[in-house]
mmCIF file of C-alpha atoms in Angstrom:
data_model
loop_
_atom_site.group_PDB
_atom_site.id
_atom_site.type_symbol
_atom_site.label_atom_id
_atom_site.label_comp_id
_atom_site.label_asym_id
_atom_site.label_seq_id
_atom_site.Cartn_x
_atom_site.Cartn_y
_atom_site.Cartn_z
ATOM 1 C CA MET A 340 47.086 56.431 -46.489
ATOM 2 C CA SER A 341 49.114 59.135 -44.787
ATOM 3 C CA TYR A 342 52.017 58.553 -47.199
ATOM 4 C CA HIS A 343 49.967 59.248 -50.383
ATOM 5 C CA GLY A 344 49.795 55.595 -51.393
ATOM 6 C CA TYR A 345 46.619 56.032 -53.456
ATOM 7 C CA ALA A 346 48.146 58.972 -55.341
ATOM 8 C CA TYR A 347 51.254 56.931 -56.069
ATOM 9 C CA ALA A 348 49.088 54.027 -57.292
ATOM 10 C CA ALA A 349 47.265 56.363 -59.698
ATOM 11 C CA SER A 350 50.560 57.807 -60.936
ATOM 12 C CA ILE A 351 51.998 54.330 -61.530
ATOM 13 C CA THR A 352 48.860 53.413 -63.489
ATOM 14 C CA TYR A 353 49.179 56.540 -65.645
ATOM 15 C CA PHE A 354 52.819 55.933 -66.570
ATOM 16 C CA THR A 355 52.098 52.245 -67.209
ATOM 17 C CA VAL A 356 49.426 53.107 -69.769
ATOM 18 C CA LEU A 357 51.679 55.802 -71.226
ATOM 19 C CA SER A 358 54.403 53.189 -71.740
ATOM 20 C CA LEU A 359 52.117 50.913 -73.755
ATOM 21 C CA LEU A 360 52.072 53.141 -76.852
ATOM 22 C CA PRO A 361 55.863 53.136 -77.464
ATOM 23 C CA LEU A 362 55.938 49.401 -76.774
ATOM 24 C CA LEU A 363 53.302 48.921 -79.467
ATOM 25 C CA MET A 364 55.416 51.069 -81.803
ATOM 26 C CA VAL A 365 58.428 48.836 -81.179
ATOM 27 C CA ALA A 366 56.329 45.716 -81.768
ATOM 28 C CA LEU A 367 54.967 47.236 -84.991
ATOM 29 C CA SER A 368 58.499 48.022 -86.150
ATOM 30 C CA VAL A 369 59.709 44.475 -85.487
ATOM 31 C CA THR A 370 56.682 43.051 -87.314
ATOM 32 C CA SER A 371 57.363 45.336 -90.266
ATOM 33 C CA PHE A 372 60.950 44.117 -90.507
ATOM 34 C CA VAL A 373 59.705 40.522 -90.533
ATOM 35 C CA LEU A 374 57.078 41.251 -93.199
ATOM 36 C CA ALA A 375 59.588 43.121 -95.359
ATOM 37 C CA SER A 376 61.743 39.988 -95.467
ATOM 38 C CA GLN A 377 58.746 37.757 -96.299
ATOM 39 C CA PRO A 378 57.061 39.057 -99.484
ATOM 40 C CA VAL A 379 54.657 36.101 -99.677
ATOM 41 C CA VAL A 380 53.368 36.670 -96.152
ATOM 42 C CA LEU A 381 53.079 40.414 -96.842
ATOM 43 C CA ALA A 382 50.998 39.738 -99.959
ATOM 44 C CA GLN A 383 48.680 37.454 -97.974
ATOM 45 C CA LEU A 384 48.297 40.141 -95.318
ATOM 46 C CA ARG A 385 47.357 42.745 -97.940
ATOM 47 C CA SER A 386 44.774 40.349 -99.374
ATOM 48 C CA GLU A 387 43.278 39.712 -95.944
ATOM 49 C CA ILE A 388 43.049 43.455 -95.267
ATOM 50 C CA ASP A 389 41.388 44.100 -98.643
ATOM 51 C CA GLN A 390 38.731 41.502 -97.841
ATOM 52 C CA ALA A 391 38.125 42.891 -94.338
ATOM 53 C CA VAL A 392 37.631 46.574 -95.277
ATOM 54 C CA PRO A 393 35.142 48.100 -97.721
ATOM 55 C CA PRO A 394 36.322 48.266 -101.357
ATOM 56 C CA SER A 395 36.526 52.054 -101.203
ATOM 57 C CA LEU A 396 39.211 51.806 -98.520
ATOM 58 C CA ASN A 397 41.444 49.268 -100.233
ATOM 59 C CA GLY A 398 43.767 51.895 -101.621
ATOM 60 C CA ALA A 399 44.076 53.689 -98.282
ATOM 61 C CA SER A 400 44.750 50.473 -96.369
ATOM 62 C CA ASN A 401 47.422 49.352 -98.833
ATOM 63 C CA GLY A 402 49.027 52.795 -98.657
ATOM 64 C CA LEU A 403 49.062 52.644 -94.862
ATOM 65 C CA VAL A 404 50.705 49.219 -94.880
ATOM 66 C CA SER A 405 53.317 50.410 -97.377
ATOM 67 C CA ALA A 406 54.049 53.526 -95.289
ATOM 68 C CA ILE A 407 54.522 51.461 -92.147
ATOM 69 C CA ILE A 408 56.838 49.042 -93.941
ATOM 70 C CA ASN A 409 58.906 51.891 -95.412
ATOM 71 C CA GLN A 410 59.154 53.803 -92.117
ATOM 72 C CA ARG A 411 59.769 50.764 -89.906
ATOM 73 C CA LEU A 412 63.216 51.912 -88.751
ATOM 74 C CA LYS A 413 62.040 55.395 -87.734
ATOM 75 C CA ILE A 414 59.024 53.930 -85.939
ATOM 76 C CA GLY A 415 61.235 51.544 -84.004
ATOM 77 C CA VAL A 416 63.781 54.183 -82.985
ATOM 78 C CA LEU A 417 61.062 56.625 -81.915
ATOM 79 C CA GLY A 418 59.312 53.886 -79.970
ATOM 80 C CA VAL A 419 62.511 52.933 -78.118
ATOM 81 C CA VAL A 420 63.245 56.574 -77.186
ATOM 82 C CA VAL A 421 59.702 57.233 -75.939
ATOM 83 C CA ALA A 422 59.645 53.865 -74.152
ATOM 84 C CA LEU A 423 62.851 54.723 -72.281
ATOM 85 C CA TYR A 424 61.467 58.117 -71.251
ATOM 86 C CA SER A 425 58.081 56.829 -70.116
ATOM 87 C CA GLY A 426 59.679 53.754 -68.559
ATOM 88 C CA TRP A 427 62.065 55.935 -66.550
ATOM 89 C CA ASN A 428 59.143 58.019 -65.276
ATOM 90 C CA TRP A 429 57.335 54.812 -64.324
ATOM 91 C CA MET A 430 60.348 53.438 -62.441
ATOM 92 C CA ASN A 431 61.044 56.816 -60.827
ATOM 93 C CA THR A 432 57.461 56.963 -59.529
ATOM 94 C CA LEU A 433 57.582 53.360 -58.318
ATOM 95 C CA ARG A 434 60.849 53.874 -56.429
ATOM 96 C CA ASP A 435 59.604 57.107 -54.850
ATOM 97 C CA ALA A 436 56.388 55.338 -53.814
ATOM 98 C CA LEU A 437 58.230 52.448 -52.170
ATOM 99 C CA THR A 438 60.615 54.896 -50.490
ATOM 100 C CA SER A 439 57.639 56.724 -49.014
ATOM 101 C CA MET A 440 55.970 53.489 -47.902
ATOM 102 C CA TRP A 441 59.161 52.481 -46.062
ATOM 103 C CA ASP A 442 59.065 55.883 -44.309
ATOM 104 C CA GLN A 443 62.362 56.939 -45.842
ATOM 105 C CA GLN A 444 63.586 60.269 -47.157
ATOM 106 C CA ARG A 445 64.655 60.610 -50.762
ATOM 107 C CA PRO A 446 68.439 61.104 -50.638
ATOM 108 C CA PRO A 447 69.819 64.028 -52.663
ATOM 109 C CA GLN A 448 71.765 62.891 -55.720
ATOM 110 C CA PRO A 449 72.602 64.234 -59.198
ATOM 111 C CA ILE A 450 69.842 63.858 -61.773
ATOM 112 C CA VAL A 451 72.079 61.968 -64.226
ATOM 113 C CA ARG A 452 73.070 59.416 -61.604
ATOM 114 C CA MET A 453 69.453 58.980 -60.538
ATOM 115 C CA VAL A 454 68.286 58.432 -64.124
ATOM 116 C CA ILE A 455 71.002 55.843 -64.761
ATOM 117 C CA LYS A 456 70.085 53.939 -61.586
ATOM 118 C CA ASP A 457 66.385 54.037 -62.468
ATOM 119 C CA VAL A 458 66.999 52.758 -66.009
ATOM 120 C CA ILE A 459 69.188 49.921 -64.686
ATOM 121 C CA ALA A 460 66.469 49.027 -62.159
ATOM 122 C CA LEU A 461 63.868 49.119 -64.959
ATOM 123 C CA LEU A 462 65.877 46.735 -67.111
ATOM 124 C CA GLY A 463 66.452 44.439 -64.129
ATOM 125 C CA LEU A 464 62.748 44.372 -63.315
ATOM 126 C CA ALA A 465 61.862 43.689 -66.951
ATOM 127 C CA GLY A 466 64.292 40.759 -67.025
ATOM 128 C CA ALA A 467 62.906 39.351 -63.778
ATOM 129 C CA LEU A 468 59.335 39.587 -65.062
ATOM 130 C CA LEU A 469 60.278 37.896 -68.344
ATOM 131 C CA VAL A 470 61.886 35.020 -66.438
ATOM 132 C CA SER A 471 58.840 34.742 -64.169
ATOM 133 C CA PHE A 472 56.391 34.691 -67.073
ATOM 134 C CA ALA A 473 58.571 32.218 -69.003
ATOM 135 C CA LEU A 474 58.675 29.817 -66.054
ATOM 136 C CA THR A 475 54.939 30.112 -65.568
ATOM 137 C CA SER A 476 54.200 29.563 -69.269
ATOM 138 C CA ALA A 477 56.547 26.605 -69.567
ATOM 139 C CA THR A 478 55.079 24.772 -66.584
ATOM 140 C CA GLY A 479 52.263 23.077 -68.495
ATOM 141 C CA ALA A 480 54.342 21.989 -71.490
ATOM 142 C CA LEU A 481 57.285 20.861 -69.352
ATOM 143 C CA GLY A 482 54.976 18.940 -67.019
ATOM 144 C CA ASN A 483 53.358 17.121 -69.926
ATOM 145 C CA VAL A 484 56.758 16.173 -71.341
ATOM 146 C CA LEU A 485 58.000 14.847 -68.008
ATOM 147 C CA LEU A 486 54.802 12.872 -67.407
ATOM 148 C CA ARG A 487 55.031 11.408 -70.897
ATOM 149 C CA LEU A 488 58.621 10.334 -70.265
ATOM 150 C CA VAL A 489 57.703 8.474 -67.077
ATOM 151 C CA GLY A 490 54.550 7.026 -68.607
ATOM 152 C CA LEU A 491 52.020 8.857 -66.440
ATOM 153 C CA SER A 492 50.456 11.118 -69.056
ATOM 154 C CA ASN A 493 47.203 9.143 -69.009
ATOM 155 C CA ALA A 494 46.852 9.014 -65.218
ATOM 156 C CA GLY A 495 43.595 10.367 -63.866
ATOM 157 C CA TRP A 496 45.186 12.669 -61.290
ATOM 158 C CA VAL A 497 47.302 14.542 -63.866
ATOM 159 C CA ASP A 498 44.549 16.992 -64.816
ATOM 160 C CA ALA A 499 44.185 18.034 -61.161
ATOM 161 C CA VAL A 500 47.875 18.170 -60.238
ATOM 162 C CA LEU A 501 49.250 20.140 -63.189
ATOM 163 C CA PRO A 502 47.105 23.288 -62.639
ATOM 164 C CA VAL A 503 47.995 23.300 -58.942
ATOM 165 C CA ALA A 504 51.686 22.903 -59.759
ATOM 166 C CA ALA A 505 51.445 25.758 -62.249
ATOM 167 C CA VAL A 506 49.903 28.049 -59.637
ATOM 168 C CA VAL A 507 52.523 27.093 -57.022
ATOM 169 C CA LEU A 508 55.364 27.730 -59.457
ATOM 170 C CA ALA A 509 53.836 31.050 -60.484
ATOM 171 C CA VAL A 510 53.516 32.141 -56.856
ATOM 172 C CA ALA A 511 57.113 31.110 -56.177
ATOM 173 C CA ALA A 512 58.426 33.032 -59.194
ATOM 174 C CA ASN A 513 56.362 36.114 -58.322
ATOM 175 C CA TRP A 514 57.513 35.839 -54.706
ATOM 176 C CA LEU A 515 61.154 36.186 -55.746
ATOM 177 C CA VAL A 516 60.304 39.141 -57.981
ATOM 178 C CA PHE A 517 58.383 40.934 -55.236
ATOM 179 C CA ILE A 518 61.194 40.349 -52.720
ATOM 180 C CA TRP A 519 63.516 42.200 -55.083
ATOM 181 C CA VAL A 520 60.941 44.937 -55.702
ATOM 182 C CA LEU A 521 60.166 45.575 -52.021
ATOM 183 C CA ALA A 522 63.762 45.334 -50.766
ATOM 184 C CA LYS A 523 65.923 46.768 -53.553
ATOM 185 C CA LEU A 524 63.803 49.352 -55.358
ATOM 186 C CA PRO A 525 63.466 51.875 -52.488
ATOM 187 C CA ARG A 526 66.012 54.690 -52.710
ATOM 188 C CA THR A 527 67.663 53.255 -49.602
ATOM 189 C CA PRO A 528 67.561 49.436 -49.987
ATOM 190 C CA VAL A 529 66.487 47.335 -47.018
ATOM 191 C CA GLU A 530 67.361 43.790 -46.026
ATOM 192 C CA ALA A 531 65.681 41.111 -48.138
ATOM 193 C CA ARG A 532 64.499 39.221 -45.068
ATOM 194 C CA SER A 533 62.392 42.232 -44.077
ATOM 195 C CA ALA A 534 60.359 41.833 -47.287
ATOM 196 C CA VAL A 535 59.820 38.051 -47.260
ATOM 197 C CA ARG A 536 56.315 38.029 -45.743
ATOM 198 C CA GLY A 537 55.140 41.040 -47.723
ATOM 199 C CA ALA A 538 56.473 39.578 -50.975
ATOM 200 C CA LEU A 539 54.612 36.325 -50.363
ATOM 201 C CA ALA A 540 51.374 38.225 -49.745
ATOM 202 C CA ALA A 541 51.956 40.282 -52.896
ATOM 203 C CA ALA A 542 52.647 37.144 -54.966
ATOM 204 C CA ILE A 543 49.426 35.481 -53.798
ATOM 205 C CA GLY A 544 47.443 38.693 -54.351
ATOM 206 C CA PHE A 545 48.890 39.072 -57.844
ATOM 207 C CA GLU A 546 47.796 35.557 -58.801
ATOM 208 C CA VAL A 547 44.302 36.247 -57.417
ATOM 209 C CA LEU A 548 44.068 39.439 -59.489
ATOM 210 C CA LYS A 549 45.200 37.542 -62.603
ATOM 211 C CA TRP A 550 42.511 34.924 -61.976
ATOM 212 C CA LEU A 551 39.840 37.621 -61.555
ATOM 213 C CA GLY A 552 41.082 39.367 -64.689
ATOM 214 C CA ASN A 553 40.735 36.160 -66.684
ATOM 215 C CA ILE A 554 37.136 35.802 -65.487
ATOM 216 C CA TYR A 555 36.449 39.436 -66.432
ATOM 217 C CA LEU A 556 37.839 39.012 -69.958
ATOM 218 C CA GLN A 557 35.712 35.925 -70.512
ATOM 219 C CA ALA A 558 32.639 37.859 -69.382
ATOM 220 C CA VAL A 559 33.195 40.957 -71.539
ATOM 221 C CA GLY A 560 34.166 38.875 -74.566
ATOM 222 C CA ARG A 561 30.550 37.802 -75.077
ATOM 223 C CA SER A 562 29.439 41.160 -76.537
ATOM 224 C CA PRO A 563 30.844 43.331 -79.353
ATOM 225 C CA ILE A 564 31.106 46.392 -77.110
ATOM 226 C CA GLY A 565 32.952 44.353 -74.502
ATOM 227 C CA VAL A 566 35.402 43.077 -77.104
ATOM 228 C CA THR A 567 36.016 46.652 -78.315
ATOM 229 C CA PHE A 568 36.372 48.530 -75.023
ATOM 230 C CA GLY A 569 36.205 45.944 -72.248
ATOM 231 C CA TRP A 570 39.835 44.887 -72.484
ATOM 232 C CA LEU A 571 41.010 48.504 -72.145
ATOM 233 C CA VAL A 572 38.853 49.154 -69.071
ATOM 234 C CA GLY A 573 39.936 45.856 -67.568
ATOM 235 C CA LEU A 574 43.596 46.653 -68.204
ATOM 236 C CA LEU A 575 43.320 50.008 -66.450
ATOM 237 C CA VAL A 576 41.544 48.484 -63.455
ATOM 238 C CA PHE A 577 44.019 45.601 -63.261
ATOM 239 C CA ILE A 578 47.071 47.885 -63.324
ATOM 240 C CA TYR A 579 45.581 50.170 -60.676
ATOM 241 C CA LEU A 580 44.658 47.278 -58.392
ATOM 242 C CA VAL A 581 48.141 45.786 -58.689
ATOM 243 C CA ALA A 582 49.752 49.154 -57.893
ATOM 244 C CA ARG A 583 47.394 49.742 -54.960
ATOM 245 C CA MET A 584 48.033 46.242 -53.613
ATOM 246 C CA LEU A 585 51.783 46.839 -53.852
ATOM 247 C CA MET A 586 51.486 50.080 -51.859
ATOM 248 C CA LEU A 587 49.418 48.371 -49.167
ATOM 249 C CA VAL A 588 51.823 45.439 -48.923
ATOM 250 C CA ALA A 589 54.844 47.753 -48.755
ATOM 251 C CA ALA A 590 53.258 49.816 -45.968
ATOM 252 C CA TRP A 591 52.268 46.662 -44.053
ATOM 253 C CA THR A 592 55.792 45.248 -44.447
ATOM 254 C CA ALA A 593 57.386 48.486 -43.260
ATOM 255 C CA VAL A 594 55.141 48.645 -40.179
ATOM 256 C CA GLY A 595 55.623 44.986 -39.245
ATOM 257 C CA ARG A 596 59.375 44.725 -39.665
ATOM 258 C CA SER A 597 61.551 44.412 -36.570
ATOM 259 C CA PRO A 598 63.591 47.503 -35.709
ATOM 260 C CA GLU A 599 67.223 47.350 -36.703
ATOM 261 C CA PRO A 600 69.674 47.177 -33.774
ATOM 262 C CA THR A 601 71.452 50.430 -33.088
ATOM 263 C CA GLU A 602 74.728 50.926 -31.270
ATOM 264 C CA PRO A 603 74.430 52.686 -27.917
ATOM 265 C CA GLU A 604 75.709 56.228 -27.867
ATOM 266 C CA PRO A 605 78.872 56.768 -25.776
ATOM 267 C CA THR A 606 78.184 58.535 -22.501
ATOM 268 C CA GLU A 607 80.588 61.000 -20.892
ATOM 269 C CA PRO A 608 81.597 60.343 -17.275
ATOM 270 C CA GLU A 609 79.900 62.582 -14.762
ATOM 271 C CA PRO A 610 82.138 65.141 -13.007
ATOM 272 C CA PRO A 611 82.739 64.552 -9.277
ATOM 273 C CA ALA A 612 80.285 66.301 -6.993
ATOM 274 C CA ALA A 613 81.551 69.342 -5.077
ATOM 275 C CA GLN A 614 82.007 68.697 -1.384
ATOM 276 C CA SER A 615 80.204 70.964 1.045
ATOM 277 C CA PRO A 616 82.021 72.346 4.130
ATOM 278 C CA THR A 617 79.643 70.481 6.476
ATOM 279 C CA SER A 618 80.143 67.048 4.901
ATOM 280 C CA SER A 619 83.945 66.805 5.267
ATOM 281 C CA PRO A 620 85.751 69.227 7.561
ATOM 282 C CA VAL A 621 88.938 70.738 6.275
ATOM 283 C CA PRO A 622 91.812 70.179 8.735
ATOM 284 C CA SER A 623 93.237 73.357 10.200
ATOM 285 C CA PRO A 624 96.889 74.044 9.543
ATOM 286 C CA GLN A 625 99.241 73.108 12.393
ATOM 287 C CA VAL A 626 101.602 75.762 13.791
ATOM 288 C CA GLU A 627 104.938 74.735 15.255
ATOM 289 C CA TYR A 628 106.149 76.593 18.385
ATOM 290 C CA PRO A 629 109.667 76.704 19.805
ATOM 291 C CA ALA A 630 110.454 74.080 22.462
ATOM 292 C CA ASP A 631 111.530 76.632 25.078
ATOM 293 C CA VAL A 632 108.099 78.339 25.197
ATOM 294 C CA PRO A 633 106.278 77.485 28.462
ATOM 295 C CA ASP A 634 102.933 75.614 28.247
ATOM 296 C CA ALA A 635 101.174 78.462 29.953
ATOM 297 C CA GLU A 636 101.906 80.747 27.047
ATOM 298 C CA LEU A 637 100.718 78.277 24.388
ATOM 299 C CA PRO A 638 97.109 78.140 23.159
ATOM 300 C CA GLU A 639 95.082 75.271 24.641
ATOM 301 C CA PRO A 640 95.056 72.984 21.569
ATOM 302 C CA ALA A 641 98.882 73.231 21.286
ATOM 303 C CA ARG A 642 99.797 72.595 24.978
ATOM 304 C CA ARG A 643 102.050 69.640 25.637
#
């Protein structure tokens, strides 16, 4: 790509992986708060850990669990701070990439204002993704409840219709998310209708990549090495492919959009052309002579 789309895809992948660690820290902090309020569950967890590790490591494992429980607040605060920093870098890279794909220039603006806008866009994107995933996850359960209410839960066609409905709903939810991403995340937003076709292609491609990722995880889960490292390799490849697909779709959308109408520039009236002596003769001035002058003394043009 002439607009460094592959480099942007690699940068987005890097900051995505970098953001996973603080998110895990936040999740660990929340889990620690829950375990601290449930002593019975915490005791069962310690017992399970003691049975899973060698006896020589029981003391170290219990000490690690106690340290995490005691430092849960600091872990959570540190995770939130690092997550905001890495998340801002991720959103900043994504917005710059989409701006470049739309063949736009990054407008100059103060760094504080840019950071605030990027953080707001990050939170908006996170909310949209949560809604999309929630709708997709609730499709199966909601469909079963509705079919049970109308008495069609035992129909033979249910097992074929529900998966198709889940895929259609997932594509529709992803389509709305990608419309917002392609149209509103560039530094200079574009009209949403310009991103409709590209967002639909991105939504379908995202579902295809999720389906391929599920097949990959099932394949690598059959061996111990695959269970240990396969998920990490698959996650990296999946994130990179999604970022690369997004760059390709954004470039294709920018090339295929119709040009915006522009107002014609006002034209100045042309000055009148200078007249040449041969084109229009200039009349000679007329000289008046006294009436008592004889015609013989007058010049020929002025004779009576």
